[in-house]
Structure formats: C-alpha cells, structure tokens
Amino acid sequence: MANGKYDWGLFVFKKRLSVQQHQRGFAISLMQHLVIPTFVIDAHRRVMIWNKACERLTGVAEEDVVGTSEHWRAFYEKPRPCLADVLAMDCVDKLHEFYVHHHAIPSELSHGLRVENWCVMPKLGNQLYLAIDAGPIYDDAGNLLAVVETLRDMTEHKRAQIALQQLATKDGLTGLSNRRTFDENLQIEWQRAQRHGSPISLIMADVDYFKRYNDHYGHLSGDECLKKVADVLVRGLGRPTDLVSRYGGEEFALILPGTTLDGAMIVAQRICNAVFDLNVPHEKAEGIGFVTISMGVASLIPEDGDVHDILLACADEALYAAKHEGRNRVVSAKE
Ligand code: GH3
Ligand code: MG
Ligand code: MG
C-alpha cells in the first residue's frame, strides 16, 4: 500500500508467485508419492528427488542421497554411471559398456533411453532385474535441467523367462544341455570349423551294461548313477567352448571345437578313467564290477559341402567298436 493506495501490480506478482510455488510443490509431492520408483538428477548429476517408491525399491532413504551424486550405491557395489548419468554426461555412445540390453525409446518427442539390467541392491542385499527408463528435461533454450529415471522391478518375470529357457535347453535329470541344444551347437560349431578350416571333434559316450544296472539296483539308483557320470563329463572338459550334452538315455555327446583327434583322445581317456575311478559298484558289469563308460571319438576338418552327420556317424561307429572290443575303453574313428 503506497499513499493509501493498494499496489495491484505487487499483489498480482505475489499471487502469481504463490500459485507457481504451489504448483511446483504439488509437482514435487506428486513425484514423491508416485507408485513408480523414480529419481531425478540435475545437470551436475546431483540427486534432486528420490521418491518413496524408490526408497522402498532400494532401501536407501531420501535424506541419504538427495544433494549427493552417490545414487549408484543404491544399485551397485562399485561406482558406475546409472542410466540418468549416461544422459547427463551425454555419453549415450558408451551405453553398451554399462548395459547389455538397451535401446533408445522410439518416440520423436523423447530423447529417452530404456535398458534392462541385473542390479545388486547393496542396501537390501538382494539382486533385482530392473527395467530402467531415463528421460532428459531441457529449458526453453535447450539446456539440460534434469534427468528423470524410473525403475520397474522385473525380477519375477526374468526368473520365469530363465526357467523356461532352462526347460527348453537343459536335461531335467543331469542339468546338462539337452539333445536340442546339442544339435544346434553342433551345427554352429561345424559351420565355424568349415569357415576357419579348423578341426572339430566329437566324443560319443555310453554307460556300459546300464540296462543290467537298472534291473539290479533299480531305476532311481540308475538315475543317481547317470548324474554322477554327468558330473565327471562336465569336469573333464577344459575349454569354455566345449559342450557336453545328454544325447539320449545313458548316452552323452561332447563337442570339442578347435580340437584335433589326438587332443580329443586325451580328453576322452581322462574321462573314461575318471568314471572308473568313481568306484560305483556294478555287480552285473561283466568282469569289472564297477560302472564304466565306452567312448567313440571322431575328428574332422570339415570341407565345403560336408554335413555334420559324417562326424556323428564316425563317432558312433567308433563307440560301437569300443563296445565290441570289451567296453570301458576309448576308440577313435578310422581316418
Ligand atoms: P551297453 O553296454 O551295450 O551300452 O549296454 P546297455 O545295457 O547300457 O545298453 P542298452 O541300450 O541295452 O540299455 C540302456 C539302458 O539305459 C536302458 C534303460 O534301462 C537305461 N536308461 C536309459 N535312460 C535312463 C534314465 O533316464 N534313467 C535310468 N535310470 N535308466 C535309463
Ligand atoms: Mg546306449
Ligand atoms: Mg549303454
């Protein structure tokens, strides 16, 4: 009030300010109570907002993180950028270094990013698979004001997906790769060997007198025996590219990419000895008294036009010879 007159200009200004403050307060409160875990960082990567749902998801309290750049601690054990940081630092080209599953959000309106990732959640001590979205906010001049990151817990969904994948690719009894995975892998490795002109070896293994084992000790003991043999096979393989699968009943197949016949024979003999050394009694195994396996080994450098069936047929023939020659032995396919 000046000279008894009311200052309408000041009044309108104050009113507008108070409406703006009210709106801002409402927006912050809205975000804080949003059911979707959300946090916001400024252009200097300091946390501005850390909502209640984010507190529940991470176990990290708002007061411990707001004003700091320590938000990574809520998700990871070692310092690394969160998705919002990637946008704030303008290093989207490095996204693949931090996230396996990532893509830009397909919208002309958004410069956002979407990723999926396993997070270790150090405060809660449990691993969560999170779907993460981040979107930048710019002022009218195009300067970055903030980045909003939202998180969705996809752990159950991911675990179900992994379980389904396991069902489709693994053998239920032994946990080894199943026949389908074997077929796919053999095809891939065969083609790779063809392209590189490198050797590929295949070992077929079959438990000796296993029908008698089942008949004598029962089917459940038979299953236990197969698991023990499978463990020996897994331990017998040295390279990450080697693959052991349950081919069928009591037959196993081992693919050894980049391995010559001599190398594969050494591996097979070592495994054959290790199964014998398990000392699993088998009263009905002729002459030996323990569970043993026979193995047929084949190796080839595939040429153009060759199909992998030749390798299977050669290894099978060698296995047949191993049985014929008395079992508990390794026989190589004829060159
Ligand atoms: P050989 O020494 O010539 O290999 O004789 P074998 O008795 O091992 O061979 P055969 O093919 O006659 O019999 C295989 C047996 O393996 C038949 C079945 O009783 C047993 N078998 C196959 N799959 C399973 C399984 O999943 N669990 C159990 N317990 N036994 C199985
Ligand atoms: Mg058999
Ligand atoms: Mg057998």
Short mmCIF file of C-alpha atoms and ligand atoms in Angstrom, two decimals:
data_model
loop_
_atom_site.label_atom_id
_atom_site.label_comp_id
_atom_site.label_asym_id
_atom_site.label_seq_id
_atom_site.Cartn_x
_atom_site.Cartn_y
_atom_site.Cartn_z
CA MET A 1 0.00 0.00 0.00
CA ALA A 2 1.52 3.33 -1.09
CA ASN A 3 -0.12 6.65 -0.07
CA GLY A 4 -3.20 4.74 0.99
CA LYS A 5 -3.44 3.19 -2.47
CA TYR A 6 -3.26 -0.53 -2.97
CA ASP A 7 -0.31 -1.73 -5.16
CA TRP A 8 -2.20 -4.04 -7.54
CA GLY A 9 0.96 -4.83 -9.53
CA LEU A 10 2.72 -6.21 -6.46
CA PHE A 11 -0.40 -8.07 -5.44
CA VAL A 12 -0.69 -9.79 -8.85
CA PHE A 13 3.04 -10.59 -8.83
CA LYS A 14 2.85 -12.12 -5.33
CA LYS A 15 -0.27 -14.03 -6.25
CA ARG A 16 1.37 -15.44 -9.38
CA LEU A 17 4.47 -16.39 -7.38
CA SER A 18 2.42 -18.14 -4.78
CA VAL A 19 0.47 -20.06 -7.48
CA GLN A 20 3.77 -21.07 -9.09
CA GLN A 21 5.21 -22.15 -5.74
CA HIS A 22 2.07 -24.10 -5.03
CA GLN A 23 2.22 -25.80 -8.43
CA ARG A 24 5.90 -26.66 -8.00
CA GLY A 25 5.24 -28.03 -4.53
CA PHE A 26 2.37 -30.08 -5.89
CA ALA A 27 4.52 -31.46 -8.75
CA ILE A 28 7.29 -32.48 -6.32
CA SER A 29 4.78 -34.03 -3.94
CA LEU A 30 3.20 -35.90 -6.86
CA MET A 31 6.53 -37.31 -7.89
CA GLN A 32 7.46 -38.19 -4.32
CA HIS A 33 4.29 -40.23 -3.87
CA LEU A 34 4.22 -41.74 -7.35
CA VAL A 35 3.94 -45.53 -7.12
CA ILE A 36 6.67 -45.91 -9.74
CA PRO A 37 10.19 -45.78 -8.25
CA THR A 38 11.61 -42.53 -9.60
CA PHE A 39 14.58 -40.27 -9.01
CA VAL A 40 15.71 -37.04 -10.62
CA ILE A 41 19.23 -35.70 -11.02
CA ASP A 42 20.28 -32.21 -12.11
CA ALA A 43 22.68 -31.40 -14.93
CA HIS A 44 25.60 -31.80 -12.48
CA ARG A 45 24.36 -35.30 -11.62
CA ARG A 46 23.24 -34.39 -8.11
CA VAL A 47 20.08 -36.05 -6.87
CA MET A 48 17.16 -33.60 -6.65
CA ILE A 49 14.29 -36.02 -5.97
CA TRP A 50 14.30 -39.58 -4.63
CA ASN A 51 10.71 -40.72 -4.25
CA LYS A 52 9.12 -43.01 -1.66
CA ALA A 53 8.75 -45.91 -4.10
CA CYS A 54 12.47 -45.58 -4.89
CA GLU A 55 13.21 -45.75 -1.17
CA ARG A 56 11.15 -48.95 -0.93
CA LEU A 57 12.80 -50.50 -4.00
CA THR A 58 16.38 -49.71 -2.99
CA GLY A 59 16.24 -49.49 0.82
CA VAL A 60 18.11 -46.15 0.51
CA ALA A 61 16.49 -43.21 2.31
CA GLU A 62 15.84 -39.89 0.58
CA GLU A 63 17.96 -37.93 3.09
CA ASP A 64 20.98 -40.16 2.44
CA VAL A 65 21.07 -39.47 -1.26
CA VAL A 66 19.43 -36.12 -2.12
CA GLY A 67 22.09 -33.48 -2.83
CA THR A 68 24.77 -36.12 -3.50
CA SER A 69 25.97 -37.97 -6.61
CA GLU A 70 26.03 -41.24 -4.72
CA HIS A 71 22.82 -42.70 -6.18
CA TRP A 72 24.80 -45.55 -7.83
CA ARG A 73 25.29 -47.00 -4.34
CA ALA A 74 21.60 -47.91 -4.26
CA PHE A 75 22.05 -50.27 -7.22
CA TYR A 76 25.68 -51.33 -7.49
CA GLU A 77 28.65 -52.22 -5.30
CA LYS A 78 31.24 -50.35 -7.36
CA PRO A 79 30.99 -46.81 -8.74
CA ARG A 80 29.46 -46.71 -12.19
CA PRO A 81 27.02 -44.48 -14.04
CA CYS A 82 23.28 -45.03 -13.71
CA LEU A 83 21.16 -44.56 -16.82
CA ALA A 84 20.32 -40.96 -15.88
CA ASP A 85 24.07 -40.21 -15.64
CA VAL A 86 24.61 -41.52 -19.15
CA LEU A 87 22.18 -38.87 -20.40
CA ALA A 88 23.52 -36.14 -18.10
CA MET A 89 27.10 -36.86 -19.23
CA ASP A 90 25.96 -37.05 -22.85
CA CYS A 91 27.77 -40.34 -23.43
CA VAL A 92 24.98 -42.43 -24.95
CA ASP A 93 27.58 -43.97 -27.30
CA LYS A 94 29.05 -45.77 -24.24
CA LEU A 95 25.69 -47.24 -23.19
CA HIS A 96 26.65 -50.76 -24.30
CA GLU A 97 29.59 -50.72 -21.84
CA PHE A 98 27.17 -50.50 -18.94
CA TYR A 99 24.06 -52.30 -20.15
CA VAL A 100 23.65 -55.47 -22.20
CA HIS A 101 20.00 -54.87 -23.07
CA HIS A 102 19.44 -51.30 -24.14
CA HIS A 103 17.69 -49.22 -26.75
CA ALA A 104 16.60 -45.68 -27.41
CA ILE A 105 12.91 -45.06 -26.70
CA PRO A 106 11.19 -44.99 -30.10
CA SER A 107 9.48 -41.62 -29.97
CA GLU A 108 10.06 -38.37 -31.84
CA LEU A 109 9.14 -36.48 -28.68
CA SER A 110 11.59 -38.19 -26.39
CA HIS A 111 15.37 -38.40 -26.21
CA GLY A 112 14.99 -41.08 -23.60
CA LEU A 113 16.72 -44.39 -23.08
CA ARG A 114 15.46 -47.76 -21.94
CA VAL A 115 17.61 -50.57 -20.53
CA GLU A 116 17.28 -53.76 -18.53
CA ASN A 117 19.87 -54.84 -16.02
CA TRP A 118 20.62 -57.04 -13.01
CA CYS A 119 21.28 -54.75 -10.05
CA VAL A 120 22.83 -55.94 -6.79
CA MET A 121 20.96 -53.56 -4.45
CA PRO A 122 23.72 -53.45 -1.77
CA LYS A 123 21.48 -51.92 0.90
CA LEU A 124 18.86 -54.69 0.62
CA GLY A 125 21.29 -57.50 -0.18
CA ASN A 126 19.13 -58.94 -2.97
CA GLN A 127 19.56 -58.99 -6.72
CA LEU A 128 16.83 -57.39 -8.79
CA TYR A 129 16.32 -57.33 -12.52
CA LEU A 130 15.24 -53.79 -13.32
CA ALA A 131 13.71 -52.23 -16.39
CA ILE A 132 15.01 -48.67 -16.37
CA ASP A 133 13.84 -45.63 -18.33
CA ALA A 134 15.52 -42.24 -18.32
CA GLY A 135 14.40 -39.02 -19.97
CA PRO A 136 16.05 -35.59 -20.05
CA ILE A 137 14.28 -32.30 -19.31
CA TYR A 138 15.51 -29.15 -21.12
CA ASP A 139 14.75 -25.46 -20.62
CA ASP A 140 13.39 -23.29 -23.47
CA ALA A 141 16.96 -22.56 -24.59
CA GLY A 142 17.71 -26.27 -24.88
CA ASN A 143 19.92 -26.50 -21.77
CA LEU A 144 19.68 -29.67 -19.74
CA LEU A 145 17.84 -29.04 -16.48
CA ALA A 146 17.39 -32.54 -15.12
CA VAL A 147 17.11 -36.22 -15.96
CA VAL A 148 14.26 -38.36 -14.64
CA GLU A 149 14.91 -42.05 -14.11
CA THR A 150 12.11 -44.54 -13.45
CA LEU A 151 12.57 -48.15 -12.44
CA ARG A 152 10.42 -51.26 -12.72
CA ASP A 153 11.15 -54.49 -10.87
CA MET A 154 11.07 -57.25 -13.50
CA THR A 155 12.81 -59.90 -11.38
CA GLU A 156 9.93 -62.39 -11.26
CA HIS A 157 9.32 -62.05 -14.97
CA LYS A 158 13.03 -62.51 -15.72
CA ARG A 159 13.34 -65.54 -13.44
CA ALA A 160 10.32 -67.16 -15.14
CA GLN A 161 11.92 -66.46 -18.50
CA ILE A 162 15.22 -68.04 -17.39
CA ALA A 163 13.36 -71.08 -16.02
CA LEU A 164 11.54 -71.52 -19.32
CA GLN A 165 14.79 -71.20 -21.19
CA GLN A 166 16.34 -73.83 -18.93
CA LEU A 167 13.41 -76.16 -19.56
CA ALA A 168 13.86 -75.78 -23.28
CA THR A 169 17.64 -76.21 -23.34
CA LYS A 170 18.61 -78.38 -20.37
CA ASP A 171 18.11 -82.01 -19.47
CA GLY A 172 15.97 -82.25 -16.33
CA LEU A 173 17.85 -85.14 -14.70
CA THR A 174 21.50 -84.19 -15.17
CA GLY A 175 21.31 -80.44 -15.80
CA LEU A 176 23.39 -80.92 -18.93
CA SER A 177 22.43 -79.43 -22.28
CA ASN A 178 19.70 -81.45 -23.93
CA ARG A 179 19.64 -83.04 -27.35
CA ARG A 180 18.14 -79.95 -28.96
CA THR A 181 20.93 -77.71 -27.67
CA PHE A 182 23.46 -80.30 -28.81
CA ASP A 183 22.02 -80.31 -32.36
CA GLU A 184 22.05 -76.51 -32.53
CA ASN A 185 25.55 -76.26 -31.11
CA LEU A 186 26.98 -78.92 -33.40
CA GLN A 187 25.53 -77.11 -36.40
CA ILE A 188 27.04 -73.78 -35.29
CA GLU A 189 30.46 -75.21 -34.45
CA TRP A 190 30.53 -77.28 -37.65
CA GLN A 191 29.93 -74.17 -39.75
CA ARG A 192 32.53 -72.23 -37.78
CA ALA A 193 35.10 -75.00 -38.35
CA GLN A 194 34.18 -75.00 -42.04
CA ARG A 195 34.75 -71.24 -42.31
CA HIS A 196 38.06 -71.28 -40.41
CA GLY A 197 39.36 -74.60 -41.76
CA SER A 198 39.82 -75.75 -38.15
CA PRO A 199 39.28 -79.21 -36.62
CA ILE A 200 36.21 -80.18 -34.66
CA SER A 201 35.99 -83.31 -32.52
CA LEU A 202 33.01 -85.26 -31.27
CA ILE A 203 33.02 -87.82 -28.49
CA MET A 204 30.06 -90.17 -28.00
CA ALA A 205 29.93 -91.84 -24.59
CA ASP A 206 27.64 -94.64 -23.42
CA VAL A 207 27.33 -96.24 -19.99
CA ASP A 208 28.23 -99.93 -20.09
CA TYR A 209 25.68 -102.59 -19.17
CA PHE A 210 23.30 -99.94 -17.93
CA LYS A 211 20.16 -101.96 -18.50
CA ARG A 212 21.54 -104.54 -16.09
CA TYR A 213 22.38 -101.77 -13.61
CA ASN A 214 18.77 -100.59 -13.62
CA ASP A 215 17.43 -104.12 -13.39
CA HIS A 216 19.70 -104.92 -10.46
CA TYR A 217 19.80 -101.67 -8.44
CA GLY A 218 16.50 -100.06 -9.51
CA HIS A 219 15.67 -97.12 -11.71
CA LEU A 220 16.25 -94.47 -9.03
CA SER A 221 19.78 -95.70 -8.40
CA GLY A 222 20.17 -95.70 -12.18
CA ASP A 223 19.22 -92.01 -12.24
CA GLU A 224 21.73 -91.22 -9.47
CA CYS A 225 24.40 -93.06 -11.39
CA LEU A 226 23.69 -91.03 -14.54
CA LYS A 227 24.06 -87.81 -12.54
CA LYS A 228 27.46 -88.92 -11.24
CA VAL A 229 28.64 -89.79 -14.73
CA ALA A 230 27.37 -86.42 -16.00
CA ASP A 231 29.39 -84.60 -13.30
CA VAL A 232 32.55 -86.40 -14.38
CA LEU A 233 31.92 -85.45 -18.00
CA VAL A 234 31.45 -81.77 -17.10
CA ARG A 235 34.61 -81.72 -15.01
CA GLY A 236 36.53 -83.46 -17.77
CA LEU A 237 36.12 -80.60 -20.23
CA GLY A 238 38.61 -77.77 -20.07
CA ARG A 239 37.65 -75.11 -22.58
CA PRO A 240 34.69 -72.75 -22.35
CA THR A 241 33.71 -73.65 -25.92
CA ASP A 242 33.50 -77.39 -25.11
CA LEU A 243 29.93 -78.64 -24.67
CA VAL A 244 28.67 -81.83 -23.07
CA SER A 245 25.05 -82.89 -23.64
CA ARG A 246 22.80 -85.75 -22.73
CA TYR A 247 22.24 -87.25 -26.14
CA GLY A 248 19.62 -89.75 -25.01
CA GLY A 249 19.02 -92.33 -22.20
CA GLU A 250 22.52 -93.26 -20.99
CA GLU A 251 24.34 -91.70 -23.92
CA PHE A 252 26.27 -88.45 -23.83
CA ALA A 253 27.86 -86.38 -26.57
CA LEU A 254 30.80 -84.00 -26.21
CA ILE A 255 31.66 -81.35 -28.81
CA LEU A 256 35.22 -80.05 -28.73
CA PRO A 257 35.67 -77.20 -31.22
CA GLY A 258 39.21 -76.44 -32.43
CA THR A 259 40.46 -79.79 -31.11
CA THR A 260 42.35 -82.43 -33.10
CA LEU A 261 41.82 -86.18 -32.81
CA ASP A 262 44.90 -86.54 -30.61
CA GLY A 263 43.63 -83.87 -28.21
CA ALA A 264 40.13 -85.35 -28.09
CA MET A 265 41.56 -88.84 -27.42
CA ILE A 266 43.45 -87.49 -24.39
CA VAL A 267 40.28 -85.82 -23.04
CA ALA A 268 38.20 -88.97 -23.64
CA GLN A 269 40.72 -91.29 -21.99
CA ARG A 270 40.92 -88.99 -18.96
CA ILE A 271 37.12 -89.00 -18.62
CA CYS A 272 36.88 -92.77 -19.13
CA ASN A 273 39.43 -93.30 -16.31
CA ALA A 274 37.63 -90.79 -14.07
CA VAL A 275 34.30 -92.64 -14.41
CA PHE A 276 36.03 -95.91 -13.48
CA ASP A 277 37.66 -94.11 -10.53
CA LEU A 278 34.22 -93.15 -9.20
CA ASN A 279 34.15 -96.75 -7.95
CA VAL A 280 30.38 -97.04 -8.33
CA PRO A 281 29.72 -100.75 -7.77
CA HIS A 282 28.06 -102.62 -10.63
CA GLU A 283 27.86 -106.30 -9.76
CA LYS A 284 26.39 -107.19 -13.12
CA ALA A 285 29.09 -105.50 -15.20
CA GLU A 286 30.95 -108.37 -16.75
CA GLY A 287 34.39 -108.83 -15.26
CA ILE A 288 34.83 -105.27 -13.97
CA GLY A 289 32.42 -104.83 -11.03
CA PHE A 290 32.14 -101.04 -11.41
CA VAL A 291 30.22 -98.59 -13.56
CA THR A 292 32.21 -97.76 -16.69
CA ILE A 293 31.65 -95.99 -19.98
CA SER A 294 32.72 -96.65 -23.54
CA MET A 295 33.65 -93.80 -25.86
CA GLY A 296 33.94 -93.25 -29.58
CA VAL A 297 35.97 -90.29 -30.82
CA ALA A 298 35.88 -88.65 -34.26
CA SER A 299 37.58 -85.53 -35.55
CA LEU A 300 37.38 -83.69 -38.86
CA ILE A 301 38.36 -80.51 -40.60
CA PRO A 302 35.09 -80.03 -42.47
CA GLU A 303 35.28 -79.17 -46.13
CA ASP A 304 32.74 -77.24 -48.15
CA GLY A 305 29.68 -79.35 -48.77
CA ASP A 306 30.36 -81.74 -45.86
CA VAL A 307 27.46 -82.18 -43.43
CA HIS A 308 27.95 -82.78 -39.71
CA ASP A 309 26.18 -86.15 -39.92
CA ILE A 310 29.51 -87.64 -41.04
CA LEU A 311 31.09 -86.68 -37.73
CA LEU A 312 28.19 -88.24 -35.81
CA ALA A 313 28.32 -91.42 -37.87
CA CYS A 314 32.11 -91.76 -37.38
CA ALA A 315 31.90 -91.21 -33.59
CA ASP A 316 29.00 -93.68 -33.39
CA GLU A 317 30.94 -96.30 -35.32
CA ALA A 318 33.94 -95.83 -33.01
CA LEU A 319 31.64 -96.19 -29.97
CA TYR A 320 30.26 -99.42 -31.40
CA ALA A 321 33.83 -100.69 -31.81
CA ALA A 322 34.63 -99.75 -28.18
CA LYS A 323 31.65 -101.85 -27.03
CA HIS A 324 32.65 -104.68 -29.30
CA GLU A 325 36.25 -104.67 -28.07
CA GLY A 326 35.18 -105.15 -24.45
CA ARG A 327 33.80 -101.77 -23.14
CA ASN A 328 35.41 -99.40 -20.58
CA ARG A 329 37.61 -98.00 -23.34
CA VAL A 330 38.10 -95.23 -25.88
CA VAL A 331 38.28 -95.97 -29.60
CA SER A 332 38.98 -93.43 -32.34
CA ALA A 333 37.23 -93.38 -35.69
CA LYS A 334 39.26 -94.58 -38.61
CA GLU A 335 40.80 -91.70 -40.58
P1 GH3 B 1 25.83 -101.45 -23.44
O1 GH3 B 1 26.95 -101.77 -22.52
O2 GH3 B 1 25.92 -102.19 -24.71
O3 GH3 B 1 25.66 -99.99 -23.66
O4 GH3 B 1 24.52 -101.99 -22.72
P2 GH3 B 1 23.38 -101.15 -22.02
O5 GH3 B 1 22.59 -102.05 -21.16
O6 GH3 B 1 23.98 -99.97 -21.36
O7 GH3 B 1 22.60 -100.62 -23.27
P3 GH3 B 1 21.08 -100.70 -23.65
O8 GH3 B 1 20.91 -99.74 -24.77
O9 GH3 B 1 20.65 -102.13 -23.88
O10 GH3 B 1 20.29 -100.16 -22.39
C1 GH3 B 1 20.31 -98.83 -21.99
C2 GH3 B 1 19.52 -98.73 -20.73
O11 GH3 B 1 19.67 -97.43 -20.14
C3 GH3 B 1 18.04 -98.87 -20.93
C4 GH3 B 1 17.46 -98.17 -19.73
O12 GH3 B 1 17.19 -99.15 -18.74
C5 GH3 B 1 18.58 -97.27 -19.26
N1 GH3 B 1 18.20 -95.86 -19.23
C6 GH3 B 1 18.01 -95.04 -20.26
N2 GH3 B 1 17.67 -93.80 -19.82
C7 GH3 B 1 17.60 -93.86 -18.48
C8 GH3 B 1 17.29 -92.93 -17.44
O13 GH3 B 1 16.98 -91.75 -17.67
N3 GH3 B 1 17.36 -93.36 -16.16
C9 GH3 B 1 17.69 -94.63 -15.87
N4 GH3 B 1 17.74 -94.99 -14.60
N5 GH3 B 1 17.98 -95.52 -16.81
C10 GH3 B 1 17.95 -95.17 -18.10
MG MG B 2 23.02 -96.87 -25.24
MG MG B 3 24.87 -98.48 -22.56
#
